Short mmCIF file of C-alpha atoms in Angstrom, two decimals:
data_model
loop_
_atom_site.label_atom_id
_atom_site.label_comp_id
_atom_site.label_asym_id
_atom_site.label_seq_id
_atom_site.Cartn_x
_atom_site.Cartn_y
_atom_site.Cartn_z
CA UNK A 1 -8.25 -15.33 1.42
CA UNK A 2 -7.83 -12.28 3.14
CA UNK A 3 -9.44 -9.09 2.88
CA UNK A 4 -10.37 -5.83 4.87
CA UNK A 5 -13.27 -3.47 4.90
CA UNK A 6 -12.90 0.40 5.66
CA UNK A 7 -16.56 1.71 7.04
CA UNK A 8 -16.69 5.37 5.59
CA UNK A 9 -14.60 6.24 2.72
CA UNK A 10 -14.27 9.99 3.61
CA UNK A 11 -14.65 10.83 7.75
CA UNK A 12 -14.61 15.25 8.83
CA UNK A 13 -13.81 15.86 11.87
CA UNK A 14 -13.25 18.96 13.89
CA UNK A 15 -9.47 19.93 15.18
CA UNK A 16 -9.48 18.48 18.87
CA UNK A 17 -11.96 16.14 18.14
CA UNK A 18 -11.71 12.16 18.14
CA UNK A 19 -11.04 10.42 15.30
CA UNK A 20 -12.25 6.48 14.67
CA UNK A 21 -11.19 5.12 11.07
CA UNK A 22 -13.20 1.88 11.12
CA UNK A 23 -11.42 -1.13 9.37
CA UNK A 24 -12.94 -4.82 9.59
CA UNK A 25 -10.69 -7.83 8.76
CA UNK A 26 -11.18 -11.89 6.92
CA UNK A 27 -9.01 -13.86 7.47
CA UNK A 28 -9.05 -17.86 8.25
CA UNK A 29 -5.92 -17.79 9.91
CA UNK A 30 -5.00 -15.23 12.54
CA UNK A 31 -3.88 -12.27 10.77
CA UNK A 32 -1.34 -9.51 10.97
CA UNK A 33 -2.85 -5.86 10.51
CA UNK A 34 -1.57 -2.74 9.92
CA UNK A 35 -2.39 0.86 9.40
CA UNK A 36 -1.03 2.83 6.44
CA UNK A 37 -1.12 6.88 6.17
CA UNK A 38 -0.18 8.68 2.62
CA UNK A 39 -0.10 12.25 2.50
CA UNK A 40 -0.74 13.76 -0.88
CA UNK A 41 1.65 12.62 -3.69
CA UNK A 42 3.14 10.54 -1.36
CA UNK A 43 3.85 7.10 -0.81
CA UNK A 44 2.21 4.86 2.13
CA UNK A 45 3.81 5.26 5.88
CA UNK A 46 2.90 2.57 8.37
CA UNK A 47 1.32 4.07 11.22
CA UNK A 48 0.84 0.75 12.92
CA UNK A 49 1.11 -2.55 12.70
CA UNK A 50 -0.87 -5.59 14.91
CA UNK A 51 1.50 -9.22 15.03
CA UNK A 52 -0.33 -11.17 17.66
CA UNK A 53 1.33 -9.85 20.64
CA UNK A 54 -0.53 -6.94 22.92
CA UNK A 55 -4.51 -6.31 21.16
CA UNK A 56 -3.79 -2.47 22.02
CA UNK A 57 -1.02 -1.17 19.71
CA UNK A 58 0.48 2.64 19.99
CA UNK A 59 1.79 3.85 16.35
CA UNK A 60 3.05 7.38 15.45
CA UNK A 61 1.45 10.43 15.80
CA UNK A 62 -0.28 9.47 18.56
CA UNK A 63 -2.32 7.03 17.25
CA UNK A 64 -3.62 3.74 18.39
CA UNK A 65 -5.29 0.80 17.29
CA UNK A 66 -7.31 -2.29 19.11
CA UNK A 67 -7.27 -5.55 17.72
CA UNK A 68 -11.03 -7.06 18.72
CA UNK A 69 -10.87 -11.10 17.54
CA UNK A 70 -14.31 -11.61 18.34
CA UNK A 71 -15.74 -8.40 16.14
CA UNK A 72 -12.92 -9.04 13.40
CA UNK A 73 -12.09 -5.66 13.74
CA UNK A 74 -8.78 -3.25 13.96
CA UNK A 75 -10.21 0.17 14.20
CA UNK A 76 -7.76 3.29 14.40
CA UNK A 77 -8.13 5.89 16.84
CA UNK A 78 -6.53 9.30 18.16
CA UNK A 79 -7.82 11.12 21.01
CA UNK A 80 -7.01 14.32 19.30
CA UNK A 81 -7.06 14.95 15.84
CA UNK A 82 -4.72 18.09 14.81
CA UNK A 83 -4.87 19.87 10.89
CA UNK A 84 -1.53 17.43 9.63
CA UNK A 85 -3.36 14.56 10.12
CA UNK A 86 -5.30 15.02 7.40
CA UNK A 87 -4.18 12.42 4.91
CA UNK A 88 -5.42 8.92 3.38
CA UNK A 89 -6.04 6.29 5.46
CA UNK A 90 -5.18 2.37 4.97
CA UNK A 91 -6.46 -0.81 6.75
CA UNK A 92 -4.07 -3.98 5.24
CA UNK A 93 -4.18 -7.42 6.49
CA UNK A 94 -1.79 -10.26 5.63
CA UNK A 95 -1.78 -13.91 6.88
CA UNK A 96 1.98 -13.94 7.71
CA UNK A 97 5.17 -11.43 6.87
CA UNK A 98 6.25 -12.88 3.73
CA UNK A 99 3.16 -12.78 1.55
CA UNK A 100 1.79 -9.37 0.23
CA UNK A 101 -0.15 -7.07 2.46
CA UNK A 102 -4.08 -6.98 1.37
CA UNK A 103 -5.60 -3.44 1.40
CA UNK A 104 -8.46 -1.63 1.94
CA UNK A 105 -10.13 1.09 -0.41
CA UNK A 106 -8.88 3.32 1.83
CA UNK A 107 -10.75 6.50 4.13
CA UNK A 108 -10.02 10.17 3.38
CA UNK A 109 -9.80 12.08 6.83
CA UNK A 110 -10.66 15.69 6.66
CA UNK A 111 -10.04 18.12 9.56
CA UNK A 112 -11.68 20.58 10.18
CA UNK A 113 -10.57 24.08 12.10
CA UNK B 1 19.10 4.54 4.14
CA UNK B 2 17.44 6.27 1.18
CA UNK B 3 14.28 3.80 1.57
CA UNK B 4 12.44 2.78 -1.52
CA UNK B 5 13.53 4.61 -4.64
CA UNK B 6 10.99 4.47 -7.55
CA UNK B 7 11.94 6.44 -11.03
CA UNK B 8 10.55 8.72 -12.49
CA UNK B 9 7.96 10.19 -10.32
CA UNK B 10 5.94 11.19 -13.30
CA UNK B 11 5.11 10.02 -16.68
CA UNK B 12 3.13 11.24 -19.72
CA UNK B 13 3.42 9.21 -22.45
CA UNK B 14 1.23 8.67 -25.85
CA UNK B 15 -1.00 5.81 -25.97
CA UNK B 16 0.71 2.84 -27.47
CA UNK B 17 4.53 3.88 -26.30
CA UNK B 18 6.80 1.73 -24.19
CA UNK B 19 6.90 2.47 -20.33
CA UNK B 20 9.19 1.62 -18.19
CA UNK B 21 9.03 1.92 -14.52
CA UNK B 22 12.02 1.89 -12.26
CA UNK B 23 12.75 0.81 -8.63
CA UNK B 24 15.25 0.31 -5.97
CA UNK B 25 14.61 -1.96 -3.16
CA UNK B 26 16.00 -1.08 0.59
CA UNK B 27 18.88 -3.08 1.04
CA UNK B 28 18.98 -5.97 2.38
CA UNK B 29 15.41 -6.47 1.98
CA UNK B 30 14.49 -10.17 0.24
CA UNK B 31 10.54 -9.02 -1.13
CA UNK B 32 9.52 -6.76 -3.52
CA UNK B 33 6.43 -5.91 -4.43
CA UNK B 34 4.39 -3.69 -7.02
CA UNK B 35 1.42 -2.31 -6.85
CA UNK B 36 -0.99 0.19 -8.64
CA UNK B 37 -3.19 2.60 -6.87
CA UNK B 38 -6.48 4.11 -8.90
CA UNK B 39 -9.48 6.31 -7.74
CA UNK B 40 -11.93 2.97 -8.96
CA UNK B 41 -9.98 0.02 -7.52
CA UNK B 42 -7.77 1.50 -4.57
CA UNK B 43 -4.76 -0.81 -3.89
CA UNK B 44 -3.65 -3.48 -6.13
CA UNK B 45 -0.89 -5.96 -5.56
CA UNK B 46 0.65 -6.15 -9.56
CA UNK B 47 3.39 -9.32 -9.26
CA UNK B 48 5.81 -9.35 -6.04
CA UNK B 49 9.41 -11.01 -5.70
CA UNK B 50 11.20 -13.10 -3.57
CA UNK B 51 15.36 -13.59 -3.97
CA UNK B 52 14.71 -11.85 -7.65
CA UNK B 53 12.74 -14.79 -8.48
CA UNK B 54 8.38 -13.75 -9.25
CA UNK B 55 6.27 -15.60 -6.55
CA UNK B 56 2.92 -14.19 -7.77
CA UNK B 57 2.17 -12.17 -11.06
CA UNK B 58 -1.88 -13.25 -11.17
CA UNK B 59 -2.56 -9.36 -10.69
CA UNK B 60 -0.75 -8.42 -13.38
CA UNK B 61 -3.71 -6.97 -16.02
CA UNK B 62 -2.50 -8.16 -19.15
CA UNK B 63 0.19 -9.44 -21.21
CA UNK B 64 0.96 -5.74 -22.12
CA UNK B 65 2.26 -5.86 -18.08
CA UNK B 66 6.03 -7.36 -17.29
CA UNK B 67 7.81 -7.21 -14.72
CA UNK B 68 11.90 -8.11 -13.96
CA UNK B 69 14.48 -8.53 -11.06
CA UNK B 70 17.46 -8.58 -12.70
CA UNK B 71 19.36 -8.39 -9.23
CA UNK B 72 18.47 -7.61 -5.89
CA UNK B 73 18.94 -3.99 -5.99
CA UNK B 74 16.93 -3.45 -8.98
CA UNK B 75 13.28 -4.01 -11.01
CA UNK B 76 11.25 -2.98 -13.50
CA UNK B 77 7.70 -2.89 -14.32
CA UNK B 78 7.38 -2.50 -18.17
CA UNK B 79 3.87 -2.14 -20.18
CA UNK B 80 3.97 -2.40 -23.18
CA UNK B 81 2.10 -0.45 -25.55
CA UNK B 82 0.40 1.57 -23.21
CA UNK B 83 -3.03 1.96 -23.05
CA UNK B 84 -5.36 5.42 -21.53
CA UNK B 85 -6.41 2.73 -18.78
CA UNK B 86 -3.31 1.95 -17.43
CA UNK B 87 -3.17 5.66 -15.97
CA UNK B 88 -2.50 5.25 -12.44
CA UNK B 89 0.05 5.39 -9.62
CA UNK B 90 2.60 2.36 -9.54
CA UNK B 91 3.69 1.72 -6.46
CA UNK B 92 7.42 -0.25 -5.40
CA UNK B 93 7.41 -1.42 -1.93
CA UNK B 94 9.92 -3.54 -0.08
CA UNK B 95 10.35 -6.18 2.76
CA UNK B 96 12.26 -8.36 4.54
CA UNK B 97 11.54 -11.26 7.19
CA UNK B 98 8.13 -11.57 8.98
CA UNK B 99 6.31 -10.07 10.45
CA UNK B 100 6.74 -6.89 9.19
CA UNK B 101 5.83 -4.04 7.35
CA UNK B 102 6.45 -3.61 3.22
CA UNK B 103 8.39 0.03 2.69
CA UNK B 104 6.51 1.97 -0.10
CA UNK B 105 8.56 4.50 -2.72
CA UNK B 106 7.31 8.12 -3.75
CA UNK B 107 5.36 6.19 -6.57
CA UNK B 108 5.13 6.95 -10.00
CA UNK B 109 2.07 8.67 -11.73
CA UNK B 110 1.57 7.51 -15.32
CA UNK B 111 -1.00 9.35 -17.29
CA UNK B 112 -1.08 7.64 -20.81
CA UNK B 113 -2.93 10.10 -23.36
#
């Protein structure tokens, strides 16, 4: 089965500052990961999603994530974090497209001006 | 296209009513999934559908929980009577094809009194 861990469930960071959401993945098979934002009352935006192809993957916003096999690990990061992009944060992992994506519990970034 | 379309986006009912949650899938996509979102449990994958048909319904709760695809433009998640627990945020999402991302509605809050 697959499952993710999010390291932190509420991260503060300064405007202009780097962020790092920390997400570790299980999986037994090699995974697909993504990286879900939801603003208040909203639903879930992907920011990013990882399908095998190149480990570093560019999203929206300006963010990034780096697929790291040998630390199971998919951390988010953006060089620069600005007042919108405060918002929940979510790791998911799935073993292929067509089953249902596995989430995290999810980090709550705060910025800070 | 509209994206995911969930009805209504909020709910109050009285504990032991009928609830009926709505949602319209993107079209064209073949999955559809529900989920409900609490403070305790974070993300929870409900029952999802492929081609109408249920795949998986082991999250649902309880046999107050059902859940129908009449037609690929259109499901329900019914619970039936409600209960205070069952106060969350039901989530519709969408797919098609691998590997790719599900497509999450506005949600629905439920608070059941």
């Amino acid at each position: 089965a697959q499952s993710v861990t999010q390291l932190g469930s509420h991260v503060s960071v300064s405007e202009g500052a780097l962020v790092l959401l920390r997400c570790n993945y299980s999986s037994s098979v090699p995974p697909y990961l993504f990286w879900y934002v939801q603003y208040p009352n909203q639903g879930l935006q992907l920011l990013l999603k990882y399908t095998s192809a190149a480990t570093l993957v560019k999203g929206i916003n300006g963010f990034e994530a780096e697929f790291k096999k040998s630390e199971t690990s998919f951390h988010l990061t953006k060089p620069s974090a600005h007042m919108s992009d405060a918002a929940e944060y979510f790791c998911a992992v799935t073993r292929s497209g067509n089953t249902p994506l596995v989430f995290g519990k999810g980090t709550r970034l705060s910025v800070i001006a | 296209d509209a994206g995911v379309i969930q009805s209504p986006r909020h709910e109050v009912t009285e504990m032991g009513q009928e609830v009926t949650l709505r949602c319209k899938p993107i079209s064209g996509h073949d999955y559809l999934f529900w989920y409900r979102q609490t403070m305790m449990r974070g993300l929870e994958l409900l029952i999802y559908f492929n081609n109408n048909v249920p795949i998986d319904d082991s999250g649902m709760p309880e046999d107050r929980f059902s859940a129908k695809m009449p037609n690929a433009s259109f499901s329900t998640l019914k619970i039936q009577p409600s209960e205070p627990r069952d106060s969350a945020v039901y989530f519709c999402a969408s797919s098609s094809g691998e590997p790719t991302e599900a497509f999450f509605g506005q949600g629905t809050r439920l608070t059941v009194v």
